[in-house]
Coordinates of N, CA and C and ligand atoms in Angstrom, one line a residue:
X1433 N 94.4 93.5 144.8 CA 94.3 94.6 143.9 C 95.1 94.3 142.6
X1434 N 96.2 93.9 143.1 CA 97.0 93.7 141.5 C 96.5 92.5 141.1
X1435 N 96.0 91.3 141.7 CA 95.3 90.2 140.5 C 94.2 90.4 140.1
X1436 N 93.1 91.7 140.7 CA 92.1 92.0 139.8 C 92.4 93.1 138.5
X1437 N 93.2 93.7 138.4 CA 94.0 94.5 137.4 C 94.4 93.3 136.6
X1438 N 95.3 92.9 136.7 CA 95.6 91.3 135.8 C 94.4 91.1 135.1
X1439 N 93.6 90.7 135.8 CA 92.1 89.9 135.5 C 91.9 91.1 134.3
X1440 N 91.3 92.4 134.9 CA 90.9 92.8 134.0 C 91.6 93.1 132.9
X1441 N 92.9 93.2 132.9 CA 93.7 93.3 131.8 C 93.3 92.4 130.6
X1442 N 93.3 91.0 131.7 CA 93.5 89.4 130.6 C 92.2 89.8 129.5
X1443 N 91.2 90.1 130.5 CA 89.6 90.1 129.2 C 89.7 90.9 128.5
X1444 N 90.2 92.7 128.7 CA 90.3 93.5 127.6 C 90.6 92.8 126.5
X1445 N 92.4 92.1 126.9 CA 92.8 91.6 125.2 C 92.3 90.3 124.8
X1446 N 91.9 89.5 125.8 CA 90.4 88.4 125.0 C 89.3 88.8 124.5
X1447 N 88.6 90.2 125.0 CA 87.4 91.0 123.9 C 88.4 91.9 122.7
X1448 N 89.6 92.1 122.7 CA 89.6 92.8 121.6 C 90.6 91.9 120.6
X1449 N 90.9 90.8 121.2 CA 91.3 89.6 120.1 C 90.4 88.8 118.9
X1450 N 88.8 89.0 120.1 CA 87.7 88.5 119.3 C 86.8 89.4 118.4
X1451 N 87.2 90.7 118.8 CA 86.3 92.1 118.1 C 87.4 92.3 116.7
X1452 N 88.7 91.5 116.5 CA 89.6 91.4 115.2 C 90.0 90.1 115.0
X1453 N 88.7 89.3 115.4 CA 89.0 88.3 114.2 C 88.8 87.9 113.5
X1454 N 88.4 89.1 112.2 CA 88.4 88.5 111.2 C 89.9 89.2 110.9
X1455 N 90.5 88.3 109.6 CA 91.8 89.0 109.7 C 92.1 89.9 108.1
X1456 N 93.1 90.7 108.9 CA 92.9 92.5 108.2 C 93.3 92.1 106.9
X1457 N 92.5 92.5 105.5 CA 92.9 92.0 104.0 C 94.1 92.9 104.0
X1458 N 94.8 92.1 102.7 CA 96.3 92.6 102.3 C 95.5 94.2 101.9
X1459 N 94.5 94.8 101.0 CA 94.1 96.1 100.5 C 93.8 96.6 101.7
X1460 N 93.8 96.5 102.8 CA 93.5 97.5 104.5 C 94.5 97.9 104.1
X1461 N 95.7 97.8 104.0 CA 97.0 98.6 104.3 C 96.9 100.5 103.4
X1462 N 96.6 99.7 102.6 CA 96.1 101.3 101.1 C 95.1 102.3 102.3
X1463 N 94.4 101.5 103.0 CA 93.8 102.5 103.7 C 94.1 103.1 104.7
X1464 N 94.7 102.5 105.6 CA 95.7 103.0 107.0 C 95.4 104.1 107.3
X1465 N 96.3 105.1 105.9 CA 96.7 106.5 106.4 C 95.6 107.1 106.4
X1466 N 94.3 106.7 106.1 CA 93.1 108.0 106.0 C 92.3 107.3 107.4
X1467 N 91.5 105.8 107.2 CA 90.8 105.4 108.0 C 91.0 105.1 109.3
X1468 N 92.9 105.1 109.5 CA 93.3 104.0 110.5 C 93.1 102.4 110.3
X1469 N 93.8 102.2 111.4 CA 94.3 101.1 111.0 C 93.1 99.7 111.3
X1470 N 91.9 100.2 112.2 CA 91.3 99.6 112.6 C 89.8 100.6 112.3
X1471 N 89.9 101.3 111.3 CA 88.5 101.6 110.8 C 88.1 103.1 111.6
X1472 N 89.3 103.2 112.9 CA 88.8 104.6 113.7 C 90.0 106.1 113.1
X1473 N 89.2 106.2 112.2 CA 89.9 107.4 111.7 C 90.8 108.5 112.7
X1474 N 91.7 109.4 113.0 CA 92.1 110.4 113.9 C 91.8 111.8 113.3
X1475 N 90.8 111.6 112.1 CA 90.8 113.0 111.4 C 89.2 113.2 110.8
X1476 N 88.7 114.3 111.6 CA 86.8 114.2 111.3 C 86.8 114.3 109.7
X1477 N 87.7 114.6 109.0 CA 87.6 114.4 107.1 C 87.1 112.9 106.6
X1478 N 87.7 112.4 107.6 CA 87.9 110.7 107.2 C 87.0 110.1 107.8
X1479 N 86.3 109.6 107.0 CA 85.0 109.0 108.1 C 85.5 107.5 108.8
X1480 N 84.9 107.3 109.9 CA 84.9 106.2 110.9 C 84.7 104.8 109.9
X1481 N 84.9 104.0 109.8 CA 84.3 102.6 109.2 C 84.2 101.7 110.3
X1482 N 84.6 101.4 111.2 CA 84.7 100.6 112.4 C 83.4 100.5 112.5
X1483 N 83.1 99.2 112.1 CA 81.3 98.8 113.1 C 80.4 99.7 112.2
X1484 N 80.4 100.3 111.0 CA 79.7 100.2 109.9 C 79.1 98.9 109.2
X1485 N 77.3 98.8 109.2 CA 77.1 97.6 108.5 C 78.4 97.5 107.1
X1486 N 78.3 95.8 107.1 CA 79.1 95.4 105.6 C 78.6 95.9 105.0
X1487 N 77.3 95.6 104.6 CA 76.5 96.0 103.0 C 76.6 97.6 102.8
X1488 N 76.5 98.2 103.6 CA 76.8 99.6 103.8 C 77.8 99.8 102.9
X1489 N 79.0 99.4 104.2 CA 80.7 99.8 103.3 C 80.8 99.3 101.8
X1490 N 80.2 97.8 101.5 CA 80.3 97.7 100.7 C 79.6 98.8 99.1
X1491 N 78.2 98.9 99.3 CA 77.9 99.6 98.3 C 78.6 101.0 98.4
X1492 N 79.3 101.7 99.5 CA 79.8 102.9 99.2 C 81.2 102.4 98.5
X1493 N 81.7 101.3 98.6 CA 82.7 101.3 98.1 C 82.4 101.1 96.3
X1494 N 81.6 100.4 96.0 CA 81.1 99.8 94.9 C 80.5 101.3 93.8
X1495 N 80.4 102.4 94.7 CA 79.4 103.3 94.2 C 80.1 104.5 94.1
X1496 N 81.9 104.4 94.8 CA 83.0 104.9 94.5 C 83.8 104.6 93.3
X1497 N 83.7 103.4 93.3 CA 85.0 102.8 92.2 C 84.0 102.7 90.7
X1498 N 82.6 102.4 90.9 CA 81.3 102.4 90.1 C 81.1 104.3 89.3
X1499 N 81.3 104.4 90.0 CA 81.1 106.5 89.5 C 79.9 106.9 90.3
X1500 N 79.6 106.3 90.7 CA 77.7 106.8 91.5 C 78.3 107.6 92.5
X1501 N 79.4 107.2 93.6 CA 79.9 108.3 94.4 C 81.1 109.0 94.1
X1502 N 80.7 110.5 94.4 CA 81.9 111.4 94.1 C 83.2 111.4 95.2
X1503 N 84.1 111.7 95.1 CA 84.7 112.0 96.0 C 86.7 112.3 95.7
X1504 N 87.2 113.1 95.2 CA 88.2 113.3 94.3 C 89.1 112.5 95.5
X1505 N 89.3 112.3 96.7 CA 90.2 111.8 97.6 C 89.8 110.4 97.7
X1506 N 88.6 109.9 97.7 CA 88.3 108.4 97.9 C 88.2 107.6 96.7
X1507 N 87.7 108.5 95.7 CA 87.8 107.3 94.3 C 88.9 106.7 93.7
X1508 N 90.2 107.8 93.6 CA 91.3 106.7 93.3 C 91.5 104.7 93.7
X1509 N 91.4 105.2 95.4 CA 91.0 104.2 96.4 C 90.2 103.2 96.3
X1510 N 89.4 103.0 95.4 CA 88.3 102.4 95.4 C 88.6 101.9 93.9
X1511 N 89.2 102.7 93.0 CA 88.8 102.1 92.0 C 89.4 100.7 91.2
X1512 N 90.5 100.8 91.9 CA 91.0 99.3 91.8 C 90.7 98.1 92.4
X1513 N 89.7 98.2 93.3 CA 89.2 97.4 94.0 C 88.3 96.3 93.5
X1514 N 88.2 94.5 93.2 CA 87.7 93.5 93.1 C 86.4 93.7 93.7
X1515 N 85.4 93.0 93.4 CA 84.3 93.2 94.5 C 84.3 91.4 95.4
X1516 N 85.7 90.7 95.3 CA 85.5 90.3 96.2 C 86.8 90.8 97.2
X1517 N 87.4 91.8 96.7 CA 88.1 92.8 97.8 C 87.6 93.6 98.8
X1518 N 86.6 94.0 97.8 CA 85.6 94.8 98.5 C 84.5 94.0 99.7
X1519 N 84.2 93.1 99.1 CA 83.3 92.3 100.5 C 84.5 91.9 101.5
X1520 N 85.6 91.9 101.1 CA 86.6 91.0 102.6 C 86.8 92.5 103.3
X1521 N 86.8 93.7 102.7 CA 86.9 94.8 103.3 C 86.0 95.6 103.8
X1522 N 85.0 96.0 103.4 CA 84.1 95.9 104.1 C 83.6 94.9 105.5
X1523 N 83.7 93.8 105.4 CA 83.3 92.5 106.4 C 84.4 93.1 107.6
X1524 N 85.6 93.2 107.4 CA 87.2 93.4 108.1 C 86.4 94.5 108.7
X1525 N 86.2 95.8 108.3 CA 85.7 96.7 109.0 C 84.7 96.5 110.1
X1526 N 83.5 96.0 109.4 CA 81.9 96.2 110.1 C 82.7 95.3 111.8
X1527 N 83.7 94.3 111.1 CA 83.9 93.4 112.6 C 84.4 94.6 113.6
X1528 N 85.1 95.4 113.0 CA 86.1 96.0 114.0 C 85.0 97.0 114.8
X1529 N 85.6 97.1 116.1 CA 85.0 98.4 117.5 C 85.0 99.6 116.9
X1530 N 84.0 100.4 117.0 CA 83.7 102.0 117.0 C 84.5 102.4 117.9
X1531 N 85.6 103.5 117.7 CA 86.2 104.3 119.3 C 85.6 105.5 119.3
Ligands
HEC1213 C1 93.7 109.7 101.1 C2 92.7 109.3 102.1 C3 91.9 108.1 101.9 C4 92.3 106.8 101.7 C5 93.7 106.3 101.5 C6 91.1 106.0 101.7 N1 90.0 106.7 101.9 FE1 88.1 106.1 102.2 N2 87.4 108.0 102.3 C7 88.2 109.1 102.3 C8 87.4 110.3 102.4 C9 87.9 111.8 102.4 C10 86.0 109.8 102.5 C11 84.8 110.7 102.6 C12 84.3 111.0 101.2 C13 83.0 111.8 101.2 O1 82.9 112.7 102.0 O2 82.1 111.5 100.4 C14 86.1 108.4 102.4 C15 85.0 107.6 102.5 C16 85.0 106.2 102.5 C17 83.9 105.3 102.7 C18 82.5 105.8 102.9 C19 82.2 105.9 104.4 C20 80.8 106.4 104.7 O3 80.6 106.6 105.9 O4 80.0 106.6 103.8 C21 84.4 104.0 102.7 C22 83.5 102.8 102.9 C23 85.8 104.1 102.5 N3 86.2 105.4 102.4 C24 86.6 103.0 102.5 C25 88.0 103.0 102.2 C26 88.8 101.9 101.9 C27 88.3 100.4 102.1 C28 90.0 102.3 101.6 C29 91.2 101.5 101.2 C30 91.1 100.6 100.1 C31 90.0 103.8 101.7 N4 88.7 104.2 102.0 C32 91.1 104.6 101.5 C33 89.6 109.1 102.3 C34 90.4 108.0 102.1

């Protein structure tokens, strides 16, 4: 009983080692407090990004910091953003699990 608990323990953190490996850009941190830390927001205001296509994240980000999307709480956020900040951030996300 206890070495199948082990077992399953061991694979949890070998699928969730491989579901974060790409590794988290220094600009994730700016986002933490709204998205979490791994893309699964704790607050229905804040949308999920976890396991969102890239190209997705990307153009909402591009279309924030761009003026196409409104959003008085997310544009600050966005608007200093590189667009090759933006593709390592987006990419960081789409890798990470949906909770
Ligand atoms: C202060 C809170 C806050 C912070 C910090 C923040 N966001 Fe957001 N973000 C939001 C809100 C609120 C929305 C939803 C805006 C809307 O309804 O249009 C949003 C929307 C988004 C979306 C669009 C999601 C979708 O499903 O269309 C993306 C992508 C995004 N944020 C990425 C980021 C990234 C990357 C960062 C860090 C650089 C960040 N956000 C920082 C609050 C925040």
């Amino acid at each position: 009983m206890k070495k199948l608990l082990v077992a399953a323990m061991t694979t949890g953190v070998l699928m969730s080692a491989s579901a974060h490996a790409i590794e988290e850009p220094a600009k994730a941190k700016t986002c933490v407090g709204c998205h979490g830390a791994d893309g699964n927001s704790m607050v229905p205001n804040f949308p999920k990004l976890a396991g969102q296509h890239a190209s997705y994240l990307e153009k909402q980000l591009k279309d924030f910091r761009d003026g196409f999307r409104k959003d008085a709480t997310m544009v600050p956020f966005a608007k200093g953003l590189s667009d090759q900040e933006i593709k390592d951030l987006a990419a960081y996300y789409a890798a990470q699990t949906a909770k």
